[in-house]
């Protein structure tokens, strides 16, 4: 496999971009490798600067559920682009996408579009604080909610800790209102509410975690959070930037029988373009300016190109109904990968829901940040680089989710499984 042009591109990038990348995990540092540079992509495949072809299981971190360069999406986007790309004045398209989201998610009556998942979370948190008049936010260790200051917090060693900033540049004063709890620990949620209940503006949670690898909520965990929030008048924010329209058409709220007060979306609803959305019941959402007094704005919010890509993507998902087939394919793939690793006596566990999964090099069960962090990241690095050399692109970190698209075919899975079989990991 050739690497020369990728390497040259990386050298050039590093001269003018910090670390050569515009989002840290892309630098492949976590797997001790150098990044590939992408020239083009089609369906389930990526092509790099050295003309190597890869089966893509990262899919731009989730958005490309219809595969890359989907014709329907691109055709609609091209039509919109020809009419101008940004007006800073409303378009009908925004209403159309908002309506599709409202129809797809029971707990959502209104939608405010922004340009990234980070902004969606920022908006939801400000809104929750604004309408409750409270400051404290509960989050869970291992959940990622974008690079918002008060969400960049590290859990301490105890079961319930006030966060300390996990990055320089975030003042302690910004995170002192963030309470960090272990994921799936219903008891610590109860304790936090017993102690701070009437000060908690909101609990924010990934209803299925995707950013410590895929971690499923234990039975009753989300319901317990819902109950405490309702009792104490705190808002429940579901960060569904990954799970929205990934697990099913709409939200996982139906899957787990829990309604959120606010839902954050992103990734898939932009069909590969920058977007985010903060959504919820009208009574909460109407606190946003100009209707209410909680300030929020954005020059490119609801950008017609992004919104058109989102509409085309959701329309395709709604008519194709690919979710059962995607789930079956993912299940088969995971079973085969697991079998191959068992044959090699490699301790591992796989967490999976719908078309997202993580292979942990750790016997499991992986139920929270601590159990996820026990994974053998050196083994993951070997797995990643071995797969990459064979033309299979996985997330360049153990603690991320793999995704499949509607364009992955059996031959792609067969190649993937055959490669895992052949890999020498020890
Ligand atoms: C990706 C992600 C975000 C941040 O979205 P950006 O568009 O990268 O800002 C927030 N929350 C979750 C759960 C995510 O996976």
CSV table of C-alpha atoms and ligand atoms in Angstrom, one decimal:
chain,number,residue,atom,x,y,z
A,1,UNK,CA,0.0,0.0,0.0
A,2,UNK,CA,1.5,3.3,-1.1
A,3,UNK,CA,1.7,6.1,1.4
A,4,UNK,CA,4.0,8.8,-0.2
A,5,UNK,CA,1.3,11.3,-1.1
A,6,UNK,CA,-0.6,10.9,2.1
A,7,UNK,CA,2.6,11.5,4.0
A,8,UNK,CA,3.5,14.6,1.9
A,9,UNK,CA,0.0,16.0,2.4
A,10,UNK,CA,0.3,15.5,6.1
A,11,UNK,CA,3.7,17.3,6.2
A,12,UNK,CA,2.3,20.2,4.3
A,13,UNK,CA,-0.8,20.4,6.5
A,14,UNK,CA,1.2,20.4,9.7
A,15,UNK,CA,2.9,23.6,8.5
A,16,UNK,CA,-0.3,25.6,8.4
A,17,UNK,CA,-2.8,23.7,10.6
A,18,UNK,CA,-2.2,22.7,14.2
A,19,UNK,CA,-1.4,19.0,14.2
A,20,UNK,CA,-2.3,19.0,10.5
A,21,UNK,CA,-5.9,18.4,11.2
A,22,UNK,CA,-9.1,20.3,12.0
A,23,UNK,CA,-10.4,17.9,14.6
A,24,UNK,CA,-7.9,16.1,16.8
A,25,UNK,CA,-8.9,12.4,16.4
A,26,UNK,CA,-8.2,12.7,12.7
A,27,UNK,CA,-4.5,12.8,13.4
A,28,UNK,CA,-4.5,9.1,14.2
A,29,UNK,CA,-2.4,9.7,17.3
A,30,UNK,CA,-4.5,7.4,19.4
A,31,UNK,CA,-3.5,4.5,17.1
A,32,UNK,CA,0.1,5.6,16.6
A,33,UNK,CA,-0.3,6.2,12.9
A,34,UNK,CA,-0.3,9.0,10.3
A,35,UNK,CA,-3.6,10.2,8.8
A,36,UNK,CA,-4.7,9.3,5.3
A,37,UNK,CA,-5.9,12.2,3.2
A,38,UNK,CA,-9.1,11.6,1.2
A,39,UNK,CA,-9.5,12.6,-2.4
A,40,UNK,CA,-13.0,11.3,-3.0
A,41,UNK,CA,-15.6,8.8,-1.7
A,42,UNK,CA,-18.5,6.9,-3.2
A,43,UNK,CA,-21.0,4.6,-1.5
A,44,UNK,CA,-19.1,2.7,1.3
A,45,UNK,CA,-15.7,3.5,-0.1
A,46,UNK,CA,-13.0,6.1,0.6
A,47,UNK,CA,-10.1,6.8,-1.8
A,48,UNK,CA,-7.0,8.4,-0.4
A,49,UNK,CA,-4.2,10.6,-2.0
A,50,UNK,CA,-2.2,7.5,-2.9
A,51,UNK,CA,-5.3,6.0,-4.7
A,52,UNK,CA,-5.8,3.4,-2.0
A,53,UNK,CA,-9.4,2.3,-1.6
A,54,UNK,CA,-11.0,1.6,1.8
A,55,UNK,CA,-14.3,0.2,3.1
A,56,UNK,CA,-15.4,3.0,5.4
A,57,UNK,CA,-16.8,2.0,8.8
A,58,UNK,CA,-16.5,5.5,10.2
A,59,UNK,CA,-18.7,7.3,7.7
A,60,UNK,CA,-17.6,10.8,8.7
A,61,UNK,CA,-18.4,9.9,12.4
A,62,UNK,CA,-21.9,8.9,11.5
A,63,UNK,CA,-23.7,11.2,9.1
A,64,UNK,CA,-23.2,9.2,5.9
A,65,UNK,CA,-25.9,6.6,6.6
A,66,UNK,CA,-26.8,6.6,2.9
A,67,UNK,CA,-23.1,6.1,1.9
A,68,UNK,CA,-20.9,8.7,0.3
A,69,UNK,CA,-21.9,10.9,-2.6
A,70,UNK,CA,-25.4,9.6,-2.5
A,71,UNK,CA,-27.0,10.5,-5.9
A,72,UNK,CA,-30.4,11.6,-4.5
A,73,UNK,CA,-28.8,13.9,-1.9
A,74,UNK,CA,-26.3,15.4,-4.3
A,75,UNK,CA,-28.9,16.1,-7.0
A,76,UNK,CA,-31.1,18.0,-4.5
A,77,UNK,CA,-28.1,19.9,-3.1
A,78,UNK,CA,-26.9,20.9,-6.6
A,79,UNK,CA,-30.4,22.2,-7.4
A,80,UNK,CA,-30.3,24.4,-4.3
A,81,UNK,CA,-26.7,25.5,-4.8
A,82,UNK,CA,-27.5,26.9,-8.2
A,83,UNK,CA,-30.0,29.3,-6.6
A,84,UNK,CA,-27.5,30.8,-4.1
A,85,UNK,CA,-25.9,29.3,-1.0
A,86,UNK,CA,-26.6,31.6,1.9
A,87,UNK,CA,-29.0,34.5,2.5
A,88,UNK,CA,-29.2,35.1,6.2
A,89,UNK,CA,-32.9,35.4,5.7
A,90,UNK,CA,-35.4,32.5,6.1
A,91,UNK,CA,-36.1,29.9,3.4
A,92,UNK,CA,-39.0,27.4,3.2
A,93,UNK,CA,-36.6,24.6,3.3
A,94,UNK,CA,-35.9,25.2,7.0
A,95,UNK,CA,-39.6,24.8,7.8
A,96,UNK,CA,-39.7,21.6,5.7
A,97,UNK,CA,-36.8,20.0,7.6
A,98,UNK,CA,-38.2,21.2,10.9
A,99,UNK,CA,-41.6,19.6,10.1
A,100,UNK,CA,-40.0,16.3,9.2
A,101,UNK,CA,-38.2,16.2,12.6
A,102,UNK,CA,-41.4,17.3,14.4
A,103,UNK,CA,-43.3,14.5,12.7
A,104,UNK,CA,-40.5,11.9,13.5
A,105,UNK,CA,-40.0,12.6,17.2
A,106,UNK,CA,-43.0,12.7,19.5
A,107,UNK,CA,-41.4,15.0,22.1
A,108,UNK,CA,-40.5,17.6,19.6
A,109,UNK,CA,-42.8,20.4,18.6
A,110,UNK,CA,-40.2,23.0,17.6
A,111,UNK,CA,-36.7,23.0,16.2
A,112,UNK,CA,-33.9,25.6,16.1
A,113,UNK,CA,-31.2,24.8,13.6
A,114,UNK,CA,-27.6,25.6,14.2
A,115,UNK,CA,-24.4,24.6,12.4
A,116,UNK,CA,-23.0,21.8,14.5
A,117,UNK,CA,-23.8,19.3,17.3
A,118,UNK,CA,-21.7,21.4,19.6
A,119,UNK,CA,-23.9,24.4,19.0
A,120,UNK,CA,-27.0,22.3,19.5
A,121,UNK,CA,-25.8,21.2,22.9
A,122,UNK,CA,-24.7,24.8,23.8
A,123,UNK,CA,-28.2,26.0,22.9
A,124,UNK,CA,-29.9,23.3,24.9
A,125,UNK,CA,-27.9,23.9,28.0
A,126,UNK,CA,-28.4,27.7,27.9
A,127,UNK,CA,-32.1,27.2,27.2
A,128,UNK,CA,-32.4,24.7,30.2
A,129,UNK,CA,-30.6,27.2,32.5
A,130,UNK,CA,-32.6,30.1,31.1
A,131,UNK,CA,-36.0,28.5,31.6
A,132,UNK,CA,-35.4,26.9,35.0
A,133,UNK,CA,-33.4,29.8,36.4
A,134,UNK,CA,-30.9,27.2,37.7
A,135,UNK,CA,-27.2,26.6,37.0
A,136,UNK,CA,-26.3,23.0,37.6
A,137,UNK,CA,-26.0,20.5,34.8
A,138,UNK,CA,-25.6,16.7,35.3
A,139,UNK,CA,-23.5,14.9,32.8
A,140,UNK,CA,-22.1,11.4,32.6
A,141,UNK,CA,-18.5,10.4,32.4
A,142,UNK,CA,-17.6,9.2,28.9
A,143,UNK,CA,-20.4,11.0,27.2
A,144,UNK,CA,-19.3,13.6,24.7
A,145,UNK,CA,-21.4,16.6,24.0
A,146,UNK,CA,-19.2,18.6,21.7
A,147,UNK,CA,-16.4,21.0,22.7
A,148,UNK,CA,-18.6,23.2,24.8
A,149,UNK,CA,-16.7,24.7,27.7
A,150,UNK,CA,-18.9,23.5,30.5
A,151,UNK,CA,-19.1,20.0,29.0
A,152,UNK,CA,-15.3,19.5,28.8
A,153,UNK,CA,-15.1,18.1,32.2
A,154,UNK,CA,-13.4,15.2,33.7
A,155,UNK,CA,-14.9,13.0,36.3
A,156,UNK,CA,-13.0,12.8,39.5
A,157,UNK,CA,-12.3,9.5,41.2
A,158,UNK,CA,-15.5,9.5,43.3
A,159,UNK,CA,-19.0,8.4,42.3
A,160,UNK,CA,-20.3,12.0,42.2
A,161,UNK,CA,-17.9,14.8,41.4
A,162,UNK,CA,-18.0,18.4,40.3
A,163,UNK,CA,-16.2,18.5,37.1
A,164,UNK,CA,-12.8,19.9,36.7
A,165,UNK,CA,-11.9,21.2,33.2
A,166,UNK,CA,-10.4,18.5,31.0
A,167,UNK,CA,-8.8,21.1,28.8
A,168,UNK,CA,-6.6,24.1,29.4
A,169,UNK,CA,-8.5,27.2,28.5
A,170,UNK,CA,-11.7,26.2,30.3
A,171,UNK,CA,-11.9,28.2,33.6
A,172,UNK,CA,-12.8,26.2,36.7
A,173,UNK,CA,-15.6,28.7,37.2
A,174,UNK,CA,-17.2,27.4,34.0
A,175,UNK,CA,-17.3,23.8,35.0
A,176,UNK,CA,-18.1,24.2,38.7
A,177,UNK,CA,-21.8,23.8,38.0
A,178,UNK,CA,-21.3,20.6,36.0
A,179,UNK,CA,-21.9,17.4,38.1
A,180,UNK,CA,-20.3,14.3,36.6
A,181,UNK,CA,-21.8,10.9,37.3
A,182,UNK,CA,-20.9,7.4,36.1
A,183,UNK,CA,-23.0,6.2,33.1
A,184,UNK,CA,-25.6,3.6,34.0
A,185,UNK,CA,-25.4,4.3,37.7
A,186,UNK,CA,-29.0,4.9,38.7
A,187,UNK,CA,-28.1,5.1,42.4
A,188,UNK,CA,-25.7,8.1,41.9
A,189,UNK,CA,-28.4,9.9,39.9
A,190,UNK,CA,-30.7,9.5,42.9
A,191,UNK,CA,-28.0,10.8,45.2
A,192,UNK,CA,-27.2,13.8,43.0
A,193,UNK,CA,-30.9,14.7,43.0
A,194,UNK,CA,-31.3,14.2,46.7
A,195,UNK,CA,-28.4,16.6,47.3
A,196,UNK,CA,-28.9,19.2,44.5
A,197,UNK,CA,-32.3,18.5,43.0
A,198,UNK,CA,-33.7,22.0,43.1
A,199,UNK,CA,-30.5,23.5,41.7
A,200,UNK,CA,-30.3,21.1,38.7
A,201,UNK,CA,-31.3,22.9,35.5
A,202,UNK,CA,-30.8,19.8,33.4
A,203,UNK,CA,-29.4,16.3,33.0
A,204,UNK,CA,-27.7,15.8,29.6
A,205,UNK,CA,-27.1,12.2,28.4
A,206,UNK,CA,-26.4,10.3,25.3
A,207,UNK,CA,-29.3,7.8,25.5
A,208,UNK,CA,-27.0,5.3,23.8
A,209,UNK,CA,-23.4,6.4,24.4
A,210,UNK,CA,-21.3,6.5,21.3
A,211,UNK,CA,-18.2,8.4,22.4
A,212,UNK,CA,-16.7,6.0,24.9
A,213,UNK,CA,-17.4,3.4,22.3
A,214,UNK,CA,-21.0,2.2,22.0
A,215,UNK,CA,-22.5,1.7,25.5
A,216,UNK,CA,-26.1,0.8,25.9
A,217,UNK,CA,-28.2,2.2,28.7
A,218,UNK,CA,-29.1,-0.5,31.3
A,219,UNK,CA,-32.8,-1.2,31.7
A,220,UNK,CA,-34.4,1.5,33.9
A,221,UNK,CA,-31.4,3.9,33.7
A,222,UNK,CA,-33.0,6.5,31.4
A,223,UNK,CA,-36.4,6.1,33.0
A,224,UNK,CA,-34.9,6.8,36.4
A,225,UNK,CA,-33.3,10.0,35.1
A,226,UNK,CA,-36.6,11.0,33.6
A,227,UNK,CA,-38.4,10.4,36.9
A,228,UNK,CA,-36.0,12.5,38.9
A,229,UNK,CA,-36.1,15.3,36.4
A,230,UNK,CA,-39.8,15.4,36.4
A,231,UNK,CA,-40.0,15.3,40.2
A,232,UNK,CA,-37.5,18.2,40.7
A,233,UNK,CA,-38.5,20.3,37.7
A,234,UNK,CA,-35.2,19.7,35.9
A,235,UNK,CA,-35.1,19.3,32.1
A,236,UNK,CA,-33.9,16.1,30.5
A,237,UNK,CA,-31.7,16.7,27.5
A,238,UNK,CA,-31.0,13.7,25.1
A,239,UNK,CA,-27.9,14.3,23.1
A,240,UNK,CA,-28.9,12.3,20.0
A,241,UNK,CA,-26.4,13.9,17.6
A,242,UNK,CA,-25.3,10.3,16.8
A,243,UNK,CA,-28.5,8.2,17.6
A,244,UNK,CA,-31.0,10.5,15.9
A,245,UNK,CA,-32.1,8.9,12.6
A,246,UNK,CA,-29.3,6.3,13.1
A,247,UNK,CA,-31.0,3.8,15.4
A,248,UNK,CA,-34.4,4.3,13.8
A,249,UNK,CA,-36.2,6.9,11.8
A,250,UNK,CA,-36.5,9.6,14.5
A,251,UNK,CA,-35.3,9.2,18.1
A,252,UNK,CA,-34.3,6.4,20.4
A,253,UNK,CA,-36.9,7.8,22.8
A,254,UNK,CA,-39.4,5.4,21.3
A,255,UNK,CA,-37.1,2.5,21.8
A,256,UNK,CA,-36.6,3.1,25.5
A,257,UNK,CA,-40.0,4.6,26.3
A,258,UNK,CA,-38.6,7.8,27.7
A,259,UNK,CA,-39.4,11.3,26.5
A,260,UNK,CA,-36.8,14.0,26.6
A,261,UNK,CA,-37.6,17.7,27.2
A,262,UNK,CA,-34.9,18.7,24.7
A,263,UNK,CA,-33.3,16.7,22.0
A,264,UNK,CA,-30.0,17.6,20.3
A,265,UNK,CA,-29.5,16.5,16.8
A,266,UNK,CA,-26.8,16.8,14.2
A,267,UNK,CA,-24.8,14.5,11.9
A,268,UNK,CA,-27.4,12.5,9.9
A,269,UNK,CA,-29.9,15.4,9.7
A,270,UNK,CA,-27.3,17.3,7.7
A,271,UNK,CA,-26.6,14.5,5.2
A,272,UNK,CA,-22.9,15.2,5.3
A,273,UNK,CA,-23.1,19.0,5.6
A,274,UNK,CA,-22.6,21.0,8.8
A,275,UNK,CA,-25.8,21.2,10.9
A,276,UNK,CA,-27.1,20.8,14.4
A,277,UNK,CA,-30.6,21.2,15.9
A,278,UNK,CA,-31.9,21.9,19.4
A,279,UNK,CA,-35.5,20.7,19.6
A,280,UNK,CA,-38.3,20.1,22.1
A,281,UNK,CA,-41.7,21.0,23.3
A,282,UNK,CA,-43.0,24.4,22.2
A,283,UNK,CA,-43.4,25.7,25.8
A,284,UNK,CA,-39.6,25.1,26.3
A,285,UNK,CA,-38.4,26.1,22.8
A,286,UNK,CA,-40.4,29.4,22.8
A,287,UNK,CA,-38.0,30.7,25.5
A,288,UNK,CA,-35.4,31.1,22.7
A,289,UNK,CA,-35.1,34.6,21.3
A,290,UNK,CA,-36.8,36.3,19.5
A,291,UNK,CA,-39.9,34.6,21.0
A,292,UNK,CA,-38.3,34.4,24.5
A,293,UNK,CA,-35.4,36.0,26.2
A,294,UNK,CA,-32.7,33.2,25.9
A,295,UNK,CA,-30.3,34.5,23.3
A,296,UNK,CA,-29.1,32.3,20.5
A,297,UNK,CA,-28.1,33.1,16.9
A,298,UNK,CA,-26.0,32.0,13.9
A,299,UNK,CA,-25.0,33.6,10.6
A,300,UNK,CA,-25.2,30.3,8.7
A,301,UNK,CA,-27.9,28.6,10.8
A,302,UNK,CA,-30.4,26.8,8.7
A,303,UNK,CA,-28.2,27.2,5.7
A,304,UNK,CA,-30.2,26.1,2.6
A,305,UNK,CA,-27.5,23.8,1.3
A,306,UNK,CA,-27.2,21.9,4.6
A,307,UNK,CA,-30.9,21.8,5.1
A,308,UNK,CA,-31.5,20.5,1.5
A,309,UNK,CA,-29.1,17.7,2.1
A,310,UNK,CA,-30.9,16.9,5.4
A,311,UNK,CA,-34.3,16.8,3.8
A,312,UNK,CA,-33.1,14.5,1.0
A,313,UNK,CA,-31.4,12.2,3.5
A,314,UNK,CA,-34.5,12.0,5.8
A,315,UNK,CA,-36.8,11.5,2.8
A,316,UNK,CA,-34.6,8.6,1.5
A,317,UNK,CA,-34.5,7.1,5.0
A,318,UNK,CA,-38.3,7.4,5.4
A,319,UNK,CA,-39.1,5.8,2.1
A,320,UNK,CA,-36.4,3.2,2.0
A,321,UNK,CA,-36.9,2.0,5.6
A,322,UNK,CA,-33.4,0.5,5.8
A,323,UNK,CA,-33.2,0.2,9.5
A,324,UNK,CA,-34.1,-3.5,9.9
A,325,UNK,CA,-31.7,-4.6,7.2
A,326,UNK,CA,-28.9,-2.4,8.6
A,327,UNK,CA,-29.4,-3.9,12.0
A,328,UNK,CA,-29.3,-7.5,10.7
A,329,UNK,CA,-26.2,-6.8,8.6
A,330,UNK,CA,-24.5,-5.2,11.6
A,331,UNK,CA,-25.4,-8.2,13.9
A,332,UNK,CA,-24.0,-10.7,11.4
A,333,UNK,CA,-20.9,-8.7,10.9
A,334,UNK,CA,-20.3,-8.4,14.7
A,335,UNK,CA,-20.9,-12.1,15.2
A,336,UNK,CA,-18.4,-13.0,12.6
A,337,UNK,CA,-15.8,-10.6,13.9
A,338,UNK,CA,-16.3,-11.9,17.4
A,339,UNK,CA,-16.0,-15.5,16.2
A,340,UNK,CA,-12.7,-14.7,14.4
A,341,UNK,CA,-11.3,-13.1,17.5
A,342,UNK,CA,-12.4,-16.0,19.7
A,343,UNK,CA,-10.5,-18.4,17.4
A,344,UNK,CA,-7.4,-16.3,18.1
A,345,UNK,CA,-8.1,-16.2,21.8
A,346,UNK,CA,-8.3,-12.4,21.9
A,347,UNK,CA,-10.3,-11.1,24.8
A,348,UNK,CA,-12.9,-8.7,23.5
A,349,UNK,CA,-16.6,-7.7,23.7
A,350,UNK,CA,-18.8,-6.0,21.2
A,351,UNK,CA,-21.6,-3.5,22.0
A,352,UNK,CA,-24.1,-3.0,19.3
A,353,UNK,CA,-27.4,-1.3,18.5
A,354,UNK,CA,-28.9,-0.9,15.1
A,355,UNK,CA,-26.1,0.0,12.7
A,356,UNK,CA,-23.6,1.2,15.3
A,357,UNK,CA,-21.1,-0.9,17.2
A,358,UNK,CA,-17.8,-1.0,19.0
A,359,UNK,CA,-15.4,-3.8,19.3
A,360,UNK,CA,-13.7,-3.4,22.7
A,361,UNK,CA,-10.4,-5.2,23.3
A,362,UNK,CA,-11.6,-6.0,26.8
A,363,UNK,CA,-13.7,-9.0,27.9
A,364,UNK,CA,-16.4,-6.7,29.1
A,365,UNK,CA,-19.1,-6.1,29.9
A,366,UNK,CA,-18.6,-2.5,28.9
A,367,UNK,CA,-21.3,-0.5,30.7
A,368,UNK,CA,-19.6,2.8,31.5
A,369,UNK,CA,-16.5,4.9,31.2
A,370,UNK,CA,-14.4,2.9,33.6
A,371,UNK,CA,-15.1,-0.5,32.0
A,372,UNK,CA,-14.6,1.0,28.5
A,373,UNK,CA,-11.2,2.5,29.6
A,374,UNK,CA,-10.0,-1.0,30.5
A,375,UNK,CA,-9.7,-1.8,26.9
A,376,UNK,CA,-6.3,-2.7,25.4
A,377,UNK,CA,-5.7,0.4,23.3
A,378,UNK,CA,-2.3,-1.0,22.0
A,379,UNK,CA,-4.1,-4.0,20.6
A,380,UNK,CA,-6.7,-1.7,19.1
A,381,UNK,CA,-3.9,0.2,17.4
A,382,UNK,CA,-2.6,-3.0,15.9
A,383,UNK,CA,-6.1,-4.0,14.8
A,384,UNK,CA,-6.7,-0.6,13.3
A,385,UNK,CA,-3.4,-0.4,11.3
A,386,UNK,CA,-3.7,-4.0,10.2
A,387,UNK,CA,-7.2,-3.3,8.9
A,388,UNK,CA,-6.2,-0.1,7.3
A,389,UNK,CA,-3.3,-1.8,5.4
A,390,UNK,CA,-5.9,-4.2,4.0
A,391,UNK,CA,-8.2,-1.4,2.8
A,392,UNK,CA,-10.6,-1.2,5.7
A,393,UNK,CA,-11.0,2.1,7.5
A,394,UNK,CA,-12.2,2.0,11.1
A,395,UNK,CA,-12.4,4.9,13.6
A,396,UNK,CA,-8.9,5.8,14.6
A,397,UNK,CA,-9.6,5.3,18.3
A,398,UNK,CA,-10.8,2.5,20.5
A,399,UNK,CA,-13.4,4.8,22.0
A,400,UNK,CA,-15.5,5.5,19.0
A,401,UNK,CA,-18.4,3.9,17.2
A,402,UNK,CA,-18.3,2.0,13.9
A,403,UNK,CA,-21.2,2.6,11.5
A,404,UNK,CA,-22.5,0.9,8.4
A,405,UNK,CA,-24.4,2.5,5.6
A,406,UNK,CA,-27.1,1.4,3.2
A,407,UNK,CA,-24.4,1.0,0.6
A,408,UNK,CA,-22.3,-1.6,2.3
A,409,UNK,CA,-22.7,-4.9,0.6
A,410,UNK,CA,-22.1,-8.5,1.5
A,411,UNK,CA,-18.8,-8.5,-0.4
A,412,UNK,CA,-17.6,-5.7,1.8
A,413,UNK,CA,-18.5,-7.6,4.9
A,414,UNK,CA,-16.9,-10.8,3.6
A,415,UNK,CA,-13.7,-8.9,2.9
A,416,UNK,CA,-13.8,-7.3,6.4
A,417,UNK,CA,-14.3,-10.7,8.1
A,418,UNK,CA,-11.6,-12.4,6.0
A,419,UNK,CA,-9.2,-9.6,6.9
A,420,UNK,CA,-9.9,-10.0,10.6
A,421,UNK,CA,-9.3,-13.7,10.3
A,422,UNK,CA,-5.9,-13.2,8.7
A,423,UNK,CA,-4.8,-10.4,11.1
A,424,UNK,CA,-1.9,-11.3,13.4
A,425,UNK,CA,-2.7,-9.4,16.5
A,426,UNK,CA,-0.4,-10.8,19.1
B,1,LIG,C1,-20.5,14.5,17.3
B,1,LIG,C2,-21.2,14.7,18.6
B,1,LIG,C3,-21.4,16.0,19.1
B,1,LIG,C4,-20.8,17.2,18.5
B,1,LIG,O1,-21.2,17.5,17.2
B,1,LIG,P1,-20.3,18.4,16.2
B,1,LIG,O2,-21.1,18.6,15.0
B,1,LIG,O3,-19.0,17.7,16.1
B,1,LIG,O4,-20.0,19.7,16.9
B,1,LIG,C5,-22.2,16.2,20.2
B,1,LIG,N1,-22.7,15.1,20.8
B,1,LIG,C6,-22.5,13.9,20.4
B,1,LIG,C7,-23.2,12.7,21.1
B,1,LIG,C8,-21.8,13.6,19.2
B,1,LIG,O5,-21.5,12.4,18.8
